[in-house]
PDB file of C-alpha atoms and ligand atoms in Angstrom:
ATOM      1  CA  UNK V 821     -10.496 -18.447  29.235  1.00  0.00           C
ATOM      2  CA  UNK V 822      -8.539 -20.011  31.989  1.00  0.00           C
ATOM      3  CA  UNK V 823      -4.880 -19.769  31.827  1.00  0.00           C
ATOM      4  CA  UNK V 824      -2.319 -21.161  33.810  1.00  0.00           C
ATOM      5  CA  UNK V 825      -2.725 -23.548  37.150  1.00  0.00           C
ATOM      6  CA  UNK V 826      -2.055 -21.143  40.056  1.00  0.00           C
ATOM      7  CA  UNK V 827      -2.323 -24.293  42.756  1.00  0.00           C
ATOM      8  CA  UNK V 828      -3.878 -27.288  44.451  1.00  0.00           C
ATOM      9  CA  UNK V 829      -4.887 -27.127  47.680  1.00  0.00           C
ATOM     10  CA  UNK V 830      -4.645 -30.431  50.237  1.00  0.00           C
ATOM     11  CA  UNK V 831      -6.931 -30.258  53.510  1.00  0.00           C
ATOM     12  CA  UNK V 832      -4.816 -32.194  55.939  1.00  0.00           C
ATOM     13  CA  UNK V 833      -4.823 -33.399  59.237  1.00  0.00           C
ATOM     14  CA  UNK V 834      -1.305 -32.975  60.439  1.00  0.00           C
ATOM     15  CA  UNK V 835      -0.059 -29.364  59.015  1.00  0.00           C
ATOM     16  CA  UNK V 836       3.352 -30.340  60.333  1.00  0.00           C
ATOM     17  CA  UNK V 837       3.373 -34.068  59.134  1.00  0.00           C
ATOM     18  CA  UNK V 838       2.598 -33.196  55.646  1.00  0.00           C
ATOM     19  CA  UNK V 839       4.976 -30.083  55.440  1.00  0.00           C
ATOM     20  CA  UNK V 840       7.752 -33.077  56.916  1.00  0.00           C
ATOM     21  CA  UNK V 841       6.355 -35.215  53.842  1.00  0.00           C
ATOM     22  CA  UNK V 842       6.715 -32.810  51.120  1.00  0.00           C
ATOM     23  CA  UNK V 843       9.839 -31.052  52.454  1.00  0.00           C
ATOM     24  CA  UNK V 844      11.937 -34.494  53.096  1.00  0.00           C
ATOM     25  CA  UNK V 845      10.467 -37.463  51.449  1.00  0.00           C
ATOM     26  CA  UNK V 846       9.215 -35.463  48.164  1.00  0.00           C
ATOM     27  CA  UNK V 847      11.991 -32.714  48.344  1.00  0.00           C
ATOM     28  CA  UNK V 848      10.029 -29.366  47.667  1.00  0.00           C
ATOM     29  CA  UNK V 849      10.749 -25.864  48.844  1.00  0.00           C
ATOM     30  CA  UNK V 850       8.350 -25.588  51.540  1.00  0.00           C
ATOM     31  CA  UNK V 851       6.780 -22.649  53.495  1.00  0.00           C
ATOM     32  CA  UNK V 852       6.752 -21.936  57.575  1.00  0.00           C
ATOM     33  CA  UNK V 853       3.141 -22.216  58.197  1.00  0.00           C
ATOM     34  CA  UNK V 854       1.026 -19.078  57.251  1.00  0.00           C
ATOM     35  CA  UNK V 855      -2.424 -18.714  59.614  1.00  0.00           C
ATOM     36  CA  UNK V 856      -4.984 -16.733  57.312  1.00  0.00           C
ATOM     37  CA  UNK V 857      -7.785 -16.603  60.319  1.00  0.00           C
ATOM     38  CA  UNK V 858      -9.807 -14.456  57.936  1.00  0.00           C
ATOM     39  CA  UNK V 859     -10.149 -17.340  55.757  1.00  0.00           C
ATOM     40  CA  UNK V 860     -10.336 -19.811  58.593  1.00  0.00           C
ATOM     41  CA  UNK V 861      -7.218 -21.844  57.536  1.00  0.00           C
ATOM     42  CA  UNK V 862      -3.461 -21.930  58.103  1.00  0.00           C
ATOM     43  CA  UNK V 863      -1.692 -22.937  55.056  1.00  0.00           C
ATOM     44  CA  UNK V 864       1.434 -24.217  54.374  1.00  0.00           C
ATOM     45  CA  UNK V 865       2.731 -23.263  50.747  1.00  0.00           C
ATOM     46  CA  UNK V 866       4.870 -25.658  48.682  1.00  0.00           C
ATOM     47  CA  UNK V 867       6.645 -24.024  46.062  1.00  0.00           C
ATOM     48  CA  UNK V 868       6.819 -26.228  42.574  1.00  0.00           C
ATOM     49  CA  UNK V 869       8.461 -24.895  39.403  1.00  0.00           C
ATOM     50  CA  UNK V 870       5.476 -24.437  37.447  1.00  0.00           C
ATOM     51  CA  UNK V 871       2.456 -24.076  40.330  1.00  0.00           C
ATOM     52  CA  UNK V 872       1.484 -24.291  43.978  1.00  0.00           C
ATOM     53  CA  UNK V 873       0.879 -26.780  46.413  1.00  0.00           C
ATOM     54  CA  UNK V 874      -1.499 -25.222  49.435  1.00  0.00           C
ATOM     55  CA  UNK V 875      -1.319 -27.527  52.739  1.00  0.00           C
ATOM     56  CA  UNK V 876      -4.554 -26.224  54.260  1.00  0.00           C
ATOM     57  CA  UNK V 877      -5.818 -27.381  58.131  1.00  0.00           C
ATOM     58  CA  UNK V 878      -8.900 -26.125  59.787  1.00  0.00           C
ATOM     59  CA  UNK V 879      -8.030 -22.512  61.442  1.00  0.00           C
ATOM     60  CA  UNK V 880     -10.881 -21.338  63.871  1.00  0.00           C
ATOM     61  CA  UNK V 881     -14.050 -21.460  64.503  1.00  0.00           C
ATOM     62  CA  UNK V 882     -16.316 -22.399  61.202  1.00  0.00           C
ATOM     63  CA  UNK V 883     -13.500 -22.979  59.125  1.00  0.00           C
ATOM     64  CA  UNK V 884     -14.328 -24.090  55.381  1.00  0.00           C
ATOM     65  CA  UNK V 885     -12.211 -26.930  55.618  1.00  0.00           C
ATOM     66  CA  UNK V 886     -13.476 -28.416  59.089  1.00  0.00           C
ATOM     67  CA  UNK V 887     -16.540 -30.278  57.057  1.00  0.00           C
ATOM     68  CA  UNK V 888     -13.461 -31.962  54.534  1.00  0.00           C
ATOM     69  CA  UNK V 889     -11.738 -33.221  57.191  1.00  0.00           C
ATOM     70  CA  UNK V 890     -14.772 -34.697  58.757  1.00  0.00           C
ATOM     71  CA  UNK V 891     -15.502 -36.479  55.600  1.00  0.00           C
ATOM     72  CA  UNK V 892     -12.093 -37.495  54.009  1.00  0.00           C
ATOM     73  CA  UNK V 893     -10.254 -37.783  57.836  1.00  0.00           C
ATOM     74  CA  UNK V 894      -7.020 -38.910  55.938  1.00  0.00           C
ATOM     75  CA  UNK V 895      -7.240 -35.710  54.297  1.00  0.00           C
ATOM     76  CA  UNK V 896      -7.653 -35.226  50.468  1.00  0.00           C
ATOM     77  CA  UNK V 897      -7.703 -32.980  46.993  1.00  0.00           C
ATOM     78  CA  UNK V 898      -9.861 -29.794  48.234  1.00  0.00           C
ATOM     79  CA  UNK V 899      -9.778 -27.589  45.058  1.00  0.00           C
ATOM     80  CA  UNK V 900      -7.772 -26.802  42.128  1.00  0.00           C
ATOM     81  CA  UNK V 901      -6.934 -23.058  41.613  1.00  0.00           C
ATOM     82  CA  UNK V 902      -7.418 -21.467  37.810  1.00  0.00           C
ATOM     83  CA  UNK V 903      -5.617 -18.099  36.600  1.00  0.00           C
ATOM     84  CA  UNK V 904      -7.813 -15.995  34.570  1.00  0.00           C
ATOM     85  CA  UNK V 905      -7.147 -12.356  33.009  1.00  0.00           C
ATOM     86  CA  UNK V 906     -10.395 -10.766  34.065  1.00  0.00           C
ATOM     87  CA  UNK V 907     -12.463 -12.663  36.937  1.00  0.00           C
ATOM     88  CA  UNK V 908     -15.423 -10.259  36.075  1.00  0.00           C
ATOM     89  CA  UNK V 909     -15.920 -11.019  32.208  1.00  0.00           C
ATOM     90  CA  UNK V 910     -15.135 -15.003  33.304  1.00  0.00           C
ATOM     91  CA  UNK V 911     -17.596 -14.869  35.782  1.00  0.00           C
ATOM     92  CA  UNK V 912     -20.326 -13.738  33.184  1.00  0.00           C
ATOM     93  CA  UNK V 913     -19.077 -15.841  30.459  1.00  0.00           C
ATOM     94  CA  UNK V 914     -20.050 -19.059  33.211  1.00  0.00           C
ATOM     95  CA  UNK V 915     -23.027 -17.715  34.352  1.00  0.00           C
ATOM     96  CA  UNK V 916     -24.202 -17.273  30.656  1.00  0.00           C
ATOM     97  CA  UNK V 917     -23.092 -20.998  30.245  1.00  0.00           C
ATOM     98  CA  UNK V 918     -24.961 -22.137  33.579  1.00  0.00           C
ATOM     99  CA  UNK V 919     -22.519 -22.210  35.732  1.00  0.00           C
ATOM    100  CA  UNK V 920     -23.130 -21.931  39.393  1.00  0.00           C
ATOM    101  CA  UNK V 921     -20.814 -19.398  41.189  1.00  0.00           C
ATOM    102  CA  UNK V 922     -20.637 -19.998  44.409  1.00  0.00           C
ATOM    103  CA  UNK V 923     -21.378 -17.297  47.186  1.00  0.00           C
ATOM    104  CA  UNK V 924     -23.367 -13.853  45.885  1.00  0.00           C
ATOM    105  CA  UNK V 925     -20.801 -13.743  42.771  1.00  0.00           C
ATOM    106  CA  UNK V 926     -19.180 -11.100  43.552  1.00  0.00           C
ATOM    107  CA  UNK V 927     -15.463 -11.719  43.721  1.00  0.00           C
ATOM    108  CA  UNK V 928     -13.220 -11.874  47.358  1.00  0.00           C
ATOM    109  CA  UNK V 929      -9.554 -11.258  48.224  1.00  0.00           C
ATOM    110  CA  UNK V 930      -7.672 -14.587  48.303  1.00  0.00           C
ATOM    111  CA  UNK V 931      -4.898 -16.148  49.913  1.00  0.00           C
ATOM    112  CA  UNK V 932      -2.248 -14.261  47.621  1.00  0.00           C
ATOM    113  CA  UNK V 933      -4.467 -11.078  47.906  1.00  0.00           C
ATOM    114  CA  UNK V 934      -5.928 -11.339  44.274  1.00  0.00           C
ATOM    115  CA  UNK V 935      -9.522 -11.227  43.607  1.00  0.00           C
ATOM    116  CA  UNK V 936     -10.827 -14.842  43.759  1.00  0.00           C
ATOM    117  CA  UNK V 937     -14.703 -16.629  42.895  1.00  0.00           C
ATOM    118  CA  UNK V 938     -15.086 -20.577  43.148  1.00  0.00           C
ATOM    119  CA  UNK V 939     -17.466 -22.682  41.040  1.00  0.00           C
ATOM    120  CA  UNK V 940     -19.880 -25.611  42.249  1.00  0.00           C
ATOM    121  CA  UNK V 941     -18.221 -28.453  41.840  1.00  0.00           C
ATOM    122  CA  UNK V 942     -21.331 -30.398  40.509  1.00  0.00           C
ATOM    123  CA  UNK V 943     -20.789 -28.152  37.415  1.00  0.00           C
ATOM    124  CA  UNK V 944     -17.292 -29.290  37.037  1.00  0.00           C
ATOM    125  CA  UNK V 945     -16.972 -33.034  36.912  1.00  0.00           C
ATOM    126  CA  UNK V 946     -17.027 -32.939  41.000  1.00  0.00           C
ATOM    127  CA  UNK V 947     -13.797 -31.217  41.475  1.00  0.00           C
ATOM    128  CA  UNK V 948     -14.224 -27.351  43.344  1.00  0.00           C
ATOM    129  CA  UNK V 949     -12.867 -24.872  40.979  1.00  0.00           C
ATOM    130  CA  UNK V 950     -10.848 -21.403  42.260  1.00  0.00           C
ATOM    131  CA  UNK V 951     -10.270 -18.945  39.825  1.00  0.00           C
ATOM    132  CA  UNK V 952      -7.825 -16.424  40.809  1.00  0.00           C
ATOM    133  CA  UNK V 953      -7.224 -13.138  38.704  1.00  0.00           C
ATOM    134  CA  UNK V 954      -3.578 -13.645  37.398  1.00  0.00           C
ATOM    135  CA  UNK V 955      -2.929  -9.954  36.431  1.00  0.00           C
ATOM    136  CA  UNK V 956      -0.802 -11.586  33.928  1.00  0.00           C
ATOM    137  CA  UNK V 957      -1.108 -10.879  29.786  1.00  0.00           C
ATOM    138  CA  UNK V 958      -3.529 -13.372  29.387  1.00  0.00           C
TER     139      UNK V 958
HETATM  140 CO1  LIG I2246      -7.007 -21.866  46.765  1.00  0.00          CO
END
């Protein structure tokens, strides 16, 4: 069911430091930072040959990623992001298996603007799970 990985995202503390880390010392292609207020983070986007790398830093009031960074202050793995062909039939393939979705199920707009659900974690070997509808032939 899941096809390619579309990205793993990084809560950090420093937006700026860690874009300096990955630009200079690791020597990606990195992003100006992008604020995404509706989804209550600023990301910075580091482009690898075969995936993503999403900076992400608390954006707001309430953002998602405020309780991370309270827990893991150094920053820390946040999620990894799954393609799939058609989020609806993988959505009820997991929820047939027992899989929690997380939210009311129903699928939102992500960062890219592609219809996106995430999975408990505690279903999943403790790792939060993104799947993103690739719109690719798979
Ligand atoms: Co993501």
């Amino acid at each position: 069911m899941i096809g390619r990985l579309n990205h793993v995202a990084i809560v950090v503390p420093d937006l700026e430091e860690a874009a300096a880390l990955y630009r200079e010392t690791l020597g990606a292609t990195v992003s100006d930072p992008q604020p995404l207020p509706e989804h209550g983070v600023t990301t910075v986007f580091v482009e690898l040959e075969n995936a993503r790398i999403e900076l992400l830093h608390p954006l707001g009031e309430a953002s998602p990623v405020e309780n991370f960074l309270v827990r893991n202050p150094s920053g820390g793995v946040h999620h990894v992001c799954y393609e799939v062909q058609d989020i609806i039939a993988a959505r009820d393939q997991l929820e047939r298996r027992g899989a929690r979705v997380l939210g009311n199920g129903e699928p939102k707009k992500g960062a890219h603007g592609k219809p996106v659900l995430f999975l408990h974690p505690k279903d999943f070997c403790g790792t939060l799970i993104e799947l993103e509808e690739s719109g690719h032939g798979w």
